[in-house]
Amino acid sequence: MDVKDFYFDLPQELIAQDPLEDRSASRLLVLDKNTGEMSHRGFRDILTLLKKGDCLVINDTKVIPARLFGVKEGTEAKIEVLLLKRKENDIWEVLVKPGKKAKPGTVIRFGDGLLVGKVIDVVEEGNRLIQFSYEGIFEEILDQLGQMPLPPYITHQLKDKDRYQTVYAKHEGSAAAPTAGLHFTKELLKQIEEMGVTIAHVTLHVGLGTFRPVKVENVQDHHMHSEFYVVEEEEAEKINRTKREGGRVICVGTTSCRTLESATGEDGILKAGSGWTDIFIYPGYRFKILDGLITNFHLPESTLVMLVSALAGREHILAAYEEAIRERYRFFSFGDAMFII
């Protein structure tokens, strides 16, 4: 399977640079995964598309302000650090720019020394391990010094940090937002629950792999980065009960989808627990538990386009994307949404 099979030509001006004032005011393209039939709706029409007895699965990870700007001790050279994974004892795996200025032993000062990092190792793909030292609480210092790690295709400055956060974000640990969830307001979620739809929470901390392009020609040769997930017992039971009673399991975002598909056995039963997943879903994959997906519009040749193609078929997805481009939908993180049912 060639990566070029997932290419489409996207006009630059359709990449959404800013979030809408009203989260739920985005457009919604509804795609029937079996027939390829499409309809154009508003996101709030989700209330007419969900049914009593369905289970909506949301990822309650919280994005940390993971982008830090510091100076190299001794030379005052500017260095940018992106926190990826917390290891132990204040050691983080990070991405550093420029990498050549961050050899092991390098000391980087942030916020006039409020936070100090020492490079202790170079690991996979040139990432660094940095040990941080500080006085006080790390999260509070990070909130003070850090910026939201917006994707590289968003060039505008974000005025309000909370707009790159879902309204149900709870567990800190992501380097990127589960962006399909950005369309929901608390009011909309309340209305959905009042309809008799169960809302289940899972957690998957989104890593840098979200932005990493597929660099191999053959899709099967691509390796996904591992990400940490948690499925609580009570939430697993909500989802399993929905399946037993004939309801649909609808995931909000590819991260919720990958969490469920990672934690579900071949018997179709979701198991509670936590762990690391590097699941890669592309056409040919057989879904074990998911019935529908609410998602944004993704980058050409990305693993996310491959995932939605596995669910609805490559031809249906590319036709839907063509239609979205024709209709001037807004693309990517702050863009419009798609409901695959």
Tab-separated table of C-alpha atoms in Angstrom:
chain	number	residue	atom	x	y	z
A	1	MET	CA	0.000	0.000	0.000
A	2	ASP	CA	1.630	3.217	-1.217
A	3	VAL	CA	1.604	6.370	0.904
A	4	LYS	CA	0.761	8.340	-2.272
A	5	ASP	CA	-2.620	6.565	-2.330
A	6	PHE	CA	-3.603	8.905	0.529
A	7	TYR	CA	-2.578	12.169	-1.112
A	8	PHE	CA	-4.986	15.004	-1.876
A	9	ASP	CA	-4.315	18.588	-2.873
A	10	LEU	CA	-5.365	21.018	-0.148
A	11	PRO	CA	-5.434	24.783	-0.783
A	12	GLN	CA	-3.370	26.531	1.904
A	13	GLU	CA	-6.155	28.995	2.710
A	14	LEU	CA	-8.411	26.171	3.959
A	15	ILE	CA	-6.083	25.441	6.901
A	16	ALA	CA	-7.888	26.987	9.891
A	17	GLN	CA	-5.540	29.307	11.773
A	18	ASP	CA	-7.880	30.367	14.579
A	19	PRO	CA	-10.632	28.635	16.566
A	20	LEU	CA	-14.222	29.802	16.050
A	21	GLU	CA	-15.646	31.996	18.797
A	22	ASP	CA	-18.361	29.399	19.451
A	23	ARG	CA	-16.839	25.909	19.652
A	24	SER	CA	-19.995	24.195	18.404
A	25	ALA	CA	-20.533	26.535	15.413
A	26	SER	CA	-18.329	24.500	13.086
A	27	ARG	CA	-19.683	22.640	10.073
A	28	LEU	CA	-20.194	18.878	10.013
A	29	LEU	CA	-19.857	16.628	6.989
A	30	VAL	CA	-21.760	13.394	7.608
A	31	LEU	CA	-20.433	10.347	5.737
A	32	ASP	CA	-22.139	6.952	5.511
A	33	LYS	CA	-19.197	4.542	5.718
A	34	ASN	CA	-21.024	1.812	3.801
A	35	THR	CA	-22.520	3.766	0.889
A	36	GLY	CA	-20.309	6.853	0.712
A	37	GLU	CA	-23.410	9.045	0.860
A	38	MET	CA	-22.725	12.532	2.288
A	39	SER	CA	-24.695	15.390	3.811
A	40	HIS	CA	-23.735	18.849	5.068
A	41	ARG	CA	-24.818	19.836	8.554
A	42	GLY	CA	-23.834	22.084	11.463
A	43	PHE	CA	-21.989	20.513	14.403
A	44	ARG	CA	-24.943	21.019	16.750
A	45	ASP	CA	-26.939	18.693	14.468
A	46	ILE	CA	-25.031	15.923	16.227
A	47	LEU	CA	-28.095	15.925	18.504
A	48	THR	CA	-30.204	14.565	15.643
A	49	LEU	CA	-27.537	12.047	14.546
A	50	LEU	CA	-26.898	10.385	17.897
A	51	LYS	CA	-29.536	7.993	19.273
A	52	LYS	CA	-30.703	6.943	22.704
A	53	GLY	CA	-28.623	3.926	23.723
A	54	ASP	CA	-25.464	5.098	21.940
A	55	CYS	CA	-22.202	5.570	23.844
A	56	LEU	CA	-20.038	8.596	23.043
A	57	VAL	CA	-16.389	7.999	23.977
A	58	ILE	CA	-14.245	11.059	24.760
A	59	ASN	CA	-10.529	11.413	25.505
A	60	ASP	CA	-10.113	13.512	28.655
A	61	THR	CA	-6.364	14.110	28.329
A	62	LYS	CA	-5.148	17.647	29.029
A	63	VAL	CA	-2.511	19.415	26.939
A	64	ILE	CA	0.406	20.778	28.936
A	65	PRO	CA	2.063	24.076	27.859
A	66	ALA	CA	4.935	21.940	26.605
A	67	ARG	CA	6.864	24.455	24.462
A	68	LEU	CA	9.669	26.185	26.357
A	69	PHE	CA	12.127	28.838	25.162
A	70	GLY	CA	15.479	29.033	26.924
A	71	VAL	CA	19.128	30.030	26.573
A	72	LYS	CA	22.233	27.853	26.629
A	73	GLU	CA	24.369	28.563	29.668
A	74	GLY	CA	27.721	30.055	28.678
A	75	THR	CA	26.829	31.176	25.144
A	76	GLU	CA	23.288	32.602	25.632
A	77	ALA	CA	22.281	30.860	22.358
A	78	LYS	CA	18.489	30.501	22.066
A	79	ILE	CA	17.105	26.964	22.369
A	80	GLU	CA	13.514	25.736	21.997
A	81	VAL	CA	12.406	22.627	23.890
A	82	LEU	CA	9.198	20.621	23.394
A	83	LEU	CA	8.314	18.265	26.247
A	84	LEU	CA	7.215	14.860	24.932
A	85	LYS	CA	7.186	12.261	27.731
A	86	ARG	CA	7.785	12.456	31.461
A	87	LYS	CA	10.190	9.684	32.444
A	88	GLU	CA	11.211	9.795	36.142
A	89	ASN	CA	12.877	12.069	38.693
A	90	ASP	CA	12.117	15.215	36.659
A	91	ILE	CA	13.627	13.646	33.538
A	92	TRP	CA	11.711	14.292	30.316
A	93	GLU	CA	12.144	13.100	26.756
A	94	VAL	CA	12.111	16.251	24.642
A	95	LEU	CA	12.552	17.583	21.141
A	96	VAL	CA	15.215	20.311	20.951
A	97	LYS	CA	15.774	22.977	18.284
A	98	PRO	CA	18.536	23.438	17.210
A	99	GLY	CA	19.716	19.982	18.220
A	100	LYS	CA	23.392	20.673	17.512
A	101	LYS	CA	23.460	23.144	20.428
A	102	ALA	CA	22.152	20.526	22.888
A	103	LYS	CA	24.860	17.914	23.356
A	104	PRO	CA	24.928	15.872	26.597
A	105	GLY	CA	26.111	18.100	29.421
A	106	THR	CA	24.489	21.248	27.986
A	107	VAL	CA	22.664	23.366	30.567
A	108	ILE	CA	19.617	25.376	29.429
A	109	ARG	CA	18.066	28.129	31.552
A	110	PHE	CA	14.396	29.083	31.237
A	111	GLY	CA	12.725	32.193	32.671
A	112	ASP	CA	15.914	33.708	34.122
A	113	GLY	CA	16.729	30.458	35.883
A	114	LEU	CA	13.263	29.740	37.296
A	115	LEU	CA	13.690	26.396	35.521
A	116	VAL	CA	17.029	24.804	34.576
A	117	GLY	CA	17.490	21.777	32.345
A	118	LYS	CA	20.559	19.616	31.779
A	119	VAL	CA	20.839	17.400	28.683
A	120	ILE	CA	21.795	13.939	29.927
A	121	ASP	CA	21.401	11.755	26.811
A	122	VAL	CA	20.500	11.570	23.116
A	123	VAL	CA	17.848	8.930	22.351
A	124	GLU	CA	15.753	7.622	19.442
A	125	GLU	CA	15.407	9.957	16.431
A	126	GLY	CA	17.643	12.599	17.992
A	127	ASN	CA	15.332	13.356	20.918
A	128	ARG	CA	17.042	14.401	24.164
A	129	LEU	CA	16.612	13.395	27.776
A	130	ILE	CA	16.693	16.490	29.983
A	131	GLN	CA	16.781	16.544	33.768
A	132	PHE	CA	15.046	19.630	35.169
A	133	SER	CA	15.780	21.388	38.454
A	134	TYR	CA	13.629	24.089	40.044
A	135	GLU	CA	12.136	25.303	43.296
A	136	GLY	CA	8.418	24.862	43.824
A	137	ILE	CA	5.897	22.888	41.757
A	138	PHE	CA	6.898	21.902	38.228
A	139	GLU	CA	3.368	22.233	36.790
A	140	GLU	CA	3.009	25.774	38.134
A	141	ILE	CA	6.372	26.815	36.685
A	142	LEU	CA	5.443	25.221	33.352
A	143	ASP	CA	2.143	27.087	33.322
A	144	GLN	CA	4.057	30.314	33.863
A	145	LEU	CA	6.827	29.752	31.292
A	146	GLY	CA	5.414	27.318	28.735
A	147	GLN	CA	3.387	27.885	25.582
A	148	MET	CA	0.788	25.599	24.018
A	149	PRO	CA	2.478	23.268	21.494
A	150	LEU	CA	0.372	24.215	18.475
A	151	PRO	CA	0.881	22.124	15.324
A	152	PRO	CA	3.454	23.480	12.829
A	153	TYR	CA	0.745	24.373	10.267
A	154	ILE	CA	-0.821	26.904	12.683
A	155	THR	CA	1.183	30.126	12.396
A	156	HIS	CA	-1.136	32.471	14.339
A	157	GLN	CA	-0.531	33.090	18.041
A	158	LEU	CA	-3.256	31.591	20.249
A	159	LYS	CA	-4.884	34.339	22.345
A	160	ASP	CA	-6.543	31.998	24.862
A	161	LYS	CA	-4.691	28.816	25.971
A	162	ASP	CA	-8.003	27.132	26.817
A	163	ARG	CA	-9.084	27.098	23.173
A	164	TYR	CA	-6.524	24.345	22.477
A	165	GLN	CA	-8.092	22.337	25.285
A	166	THR	CA	-11.362	20.372	25.325
A	167	VAL	CA	-13.985	21.481	27.879
A	168	TYR	CA	-13.618	18.052	29.536
A	169	ALA	CA	-9.777	17.995	29.671
A	170	LYS	CA	-8.743	16.519	33.010
A	171	HIS	CA	-5.529	14.445	33.089
A	172	GLU	CA	-2.371	16.365	32.144
A	173	GLY	CA	0.113	14.747	29.789
A	174	SER	CA	-0.494	15.555	26.109
A	175	ALA	CA	1.803	17.362	23.690
A	176	ALA	CA	-1.192	17.924	21.370
A	177	ALA	CA	-4.951	18.254	21.759
A	178	PRO	CA	-7.439	15.527	20.785
A	179	THR	CA	-8.896	18.094	18.398
A	180	ALA	CA	-12.196	16.413	17.453
A	181	GLY	CA	-13.284	17.155	21.011
A	182	LEU	CA	-12.741	20.915	20.603
A	183	HIS	CA	-16.221	21.220	18.990
A	184	PHE	CA	-18.092	20.239	22.152
A	185	THR	CA	-19.391	22.708	24.730
A	186	LYS	CA	-20.531	21.719	28.215
A	187	GLU	CA	-24.104	22.615	27.215
A	188	LEU	CA	-23.980	20.359	24.147
A	189	LEU	CA	-22.621	17.428	26.180
A	190	LYS	CA	-25.401	17.932	28.751
A	191	GLN	CA	-28.025	17.839	25.971
A	192	ILE	CA	-26.464	14.667	24.574
A	193	GLU	CA	-26.671	12.969	27.987
A	194	GLU	CA	-30.270	14.102	28.452
A	195	MET	CA	-31.121	12.318	25.171
A	196	GLY	CA	-30.126	9.000	26.755
A	197	VAL	CA	-26.639	8.802	25.239
A	198	THR	CA	-23.970	7.453	27.622
A	199	ILE	CA	-20.723	9.417	27.763
A	200	ALA	CA	-17.626	7.350	28.563
A	201	HIS	CA	-14.182	8.794	29.341
A	202	VAL	CA	-10.854	7.292	28.345
A	203	THR	CA	-7.402	8.867	28.499
A	204	LEU	CA	-4.686	8.776	25.854
A	205	HIS	CA	-1.823	11.239	26.145
A	206	VAL	CA	-1.211	12.458	22.605
A	207	GLY	CA	2.448	12.472	21.576
A	208	LEU	CA	4.456	14.025	18.783
A	209	GLY	CA	3.642	11.105	16.481
A	210	THR	CA	0.419	12.996	15.687
A	211	PHE	CA	2.439	15.517	13.652
A	212	ARG	CA	5.142	13.198	12.356
A	213	PRO	CA	4.838	12.621	8.601
A	214	VAL	CA	4.939	9.157	7.054
A	215	LYS	CA	8.391	9.066	5.443
A	216	VAL	CA	8.272	5.561	3.961
A	217	GLU	CA	6.740	4.681	0.587
A	218	ASN	CA	5.117	1.491	1.818
A	219	VAL	CA	2.515	2.297	4.484
A	220	GLN	CA	3.114	-1.009	6.311
A	221	ASP	CA	6.750	0.014	6.983
A	222	HIS	CA	5.737	3.046	9.073
A	223	HIS	CA	6.274	2.778	12.825
A	224	MET	CA	3.975	4.661	15.221
A	225	HIS	CA	5.285	6.272	18.404
A	226	SER	CA	3.900	4.723	21.577
A	227	GLU	CA	1.438	6.698	23.687
A	228	PHE	CA	0.159	6.042	27.200
A	229	TYR	CA	-3.526	5.224	27.722
A	230	VAL	CA	-5.872	4.485	30.628
A	231	VAL	CA	-9.307	2.811	30.565
A	232	GLU	CA	-11.031	2.757	33.957
A	233	GLU	CA	-13.198	-0.227	34.973
A	234	GLU	CA	-16.407	1.831	35.191
A	235	GLU	CA	-15.869	3.380	31.742
A	236	ALA	CA	-15.087	0.002	30.144
A	237	GLU	CA	-18.350	-1.357	31.572
A	238	LYS	CA	-20.335	1.556	30.063
A	239	ILE	CA	-18.907	0.772	26.627
A	240	ASN	CA	-19.281	-3.021	26.901
A	241	ARG	CA	-22.859	-2.623	28.140
A	242	THR	CA	-23.682	-0.436	25.129
A	243	LYS	CA	-22.443	-3.200	22.798
A	244	ARG	CA	-24.353	-5.894	24.705
A	245	GLU	CA	-27.568	-3.898	24.469
A	246	GLY	CA	-27.192	-3.224	20.735
A	247	GLY	CA	-26.184	0.453	20.957
A	248	ARG	CA	-23.464	2.092	18.897
A	249	VAL	CA	-20.012	2.988	20.225
A	250	ILE	CA	-19.041	6.335	18.729
A	251	CYS	CA	-15.568	7.699	19.378
A	252	VAL	CA	-14.751	11.385	19.474
A	253	GLY	CA	-11.425	11.570	17.676
A	254	THR	CA	-8.823	9.148	16.438
A	255	THR	CA	-7.174	9.067	19.894
A	256	SER	CA	-10.308	7.651	21.554
A	257	CYS	CA	-10.618	5.208	18.658
A	258	ARG	CA	-7.028	3.990	19.021
A	259	THR	CA	-7.424	3.643	22.791
A	260	LEU	CA	-10.495	1.431	22.442
A	261	GLU	CA	-9.077	-0.671	19.624
A	262	SER	CA	-5.839	-1.180	21.617
A	263	ALA	CA	-7.650	-2.292	24.776
A	264	THR	CA	-10.284	-4.511	23.132
A	265	GLY	CA	-9.697	-8.242	22.750
A	266	GLU	CA	-10.508	-10.357	19.700
A	267	ASP	CA	-13.749	-11.261	21.508
A	268	GLY	CA	-14.900	-7.622	21.123
A	269	ILE	CA	-14.783	-6.950	24.865
A	270	LEU	CA	-13.006	-3.822	26.114
A	271	LYS	CA	-10.617	-4.499	28.977
A	272	ALA	CA	-9.943	-1.928	31.709
A	273	GLY	CA	-6.295	-1.119	32.330
A	274	SER	CA	-3.423	1.098	31.289
A	275	GLY	CA	-0.385	0.748	29.092
A	276	TRP	CA	1.431	1.967	26.011
A	277	THR	CA	0.026	1.615	22.520
A	278	ASP	CA	1.624	2.032	19.109
A	279	ILE	CA	-1.391	0.696	17.207
A	280	PHE	CA	-1.377	1.718	13.531
A	281	ILE	CA	-4.774	1.500	11.846
A	282	TYR	CA	-4.842	1.538	8.045
A	283	PRO	CA	-7.057	-0.068	5.343
A	284	GLY	CA	-7.446	-3.776	5.896
A	285	TYR	CA	-7.801	-3.326	9.659
A	286	ARG	CA	-10.938	-4.889	11.183
A	287	PHE	CA	-12.477	-2.758	13.924
A	288	LYS	CA	-13.265	-4.699	17.091
A	289	ILE	CA	-15.572	-2.321	18.956
A	290	LEU	CA	-15.973	1.057	17.237
A	291	ASP	CA	-19.117	1.767	15.179
A	292	GLY	CA	-18.762	5.456	14.332
A	293	LEU	CA	-16.262	8.290	14.545
A	294	ILE	CA	-16.434	12.057	14.965
A	295	THR	CA	-13.202	13.494	13.628
A	296	ASN	CA	-11.594	16.534	12.013
A	297	PHE	CA	-10.131	16.752	8.501
A	298	HIS	CA	-6.551	15.491	8.456
A	299	LEU	CA	-3.293	16.098	6.594
A	300	PRO	CA	-2.639	14.417	3.246
A	301	GLU	CA	-0.663	11.147	3.523
A	302	SER	CA	-1.011	11.164	7.340
A	303	THR	CA	-1.646	8.141	9.567
A	304	LEU	CA	-4.969	9.776	10.521
A	305	VAL	CA	-6.214	9.815	6.917
A	306	MET	CA	-5.225	6.145	6.792
A	307	LEU	CA	-7.230	5.432	9.959
A	308	VAL	CA	-10.434	7.032	8.649
A	309	SER	CA	-9.862	5.227	5.334
A	310	ALA	CA	-9.750	1.935	7.244
A	311	LEU	CA	-13.175	2.765	8.673
A	312	ALA	CA	-14.977	4.161	5.626
A	313	GLY	CA	-12.864	3.007	2.667
A	314	ARG	CA	-10.169	5.048	0.903
A	315	GLU	CA	-12.400	5.971	-2.055
A	316	HIS	CA	-15.210	7.227	0.194
A	317	ILE	CA	-12.785	9.274	2.303
A	318	LEU	CA	-10.999	10.871	-0.651
A	319	ALA	CA	-14.373	11.682	-2.253
A	320	ALA	CA	-15.533	13.259	1.032
A	321	TYR	CA	-12.336	15.302	1.277
A	322	GLU	CA	-12.789	16.493	-2.327
A	323	GLU	CA	-16.335	17.527	-1.453
A	324	ALA	CA	-15.119	19.323	1.705
A	325	ILE	CA	-12.532	21.249	-0.331
A	326	ARG	CA	-15.165	22.183	-2.915
A	327	GLU	CA	-17.478	23.396	-0.143
A	328	ARG	CA	-14.644	25.350	1.535
A	329	TYR	CA	-14.634	23.457	4.814
A	330	ARG	CA	-11.945	24.493	7.315
A	331	PHE	CA	-9.205	21.868	7.791
A	332	PHE	CA	-7.051	20.446	10.593
A	333	SER	CA	-6.958	21.220	14.357
A	334	PHE	CA	-9.169	24.335	14.460
A	335	GLY	CA	-11.215	23.287	11.437
A	336	ASP	CA	-14.614	21.703	10.802
A	337	ALA	CA	-15.678	18.150	11.639
A	338	MET	CA	-16.779	14.934	10.009
A	339	PHE	CA	-19.096	12.246	11.379
A	340	ILE	CA	-18.492	8.787	9.926
A	341	ILE	CA	-21.444	6.516	10.667
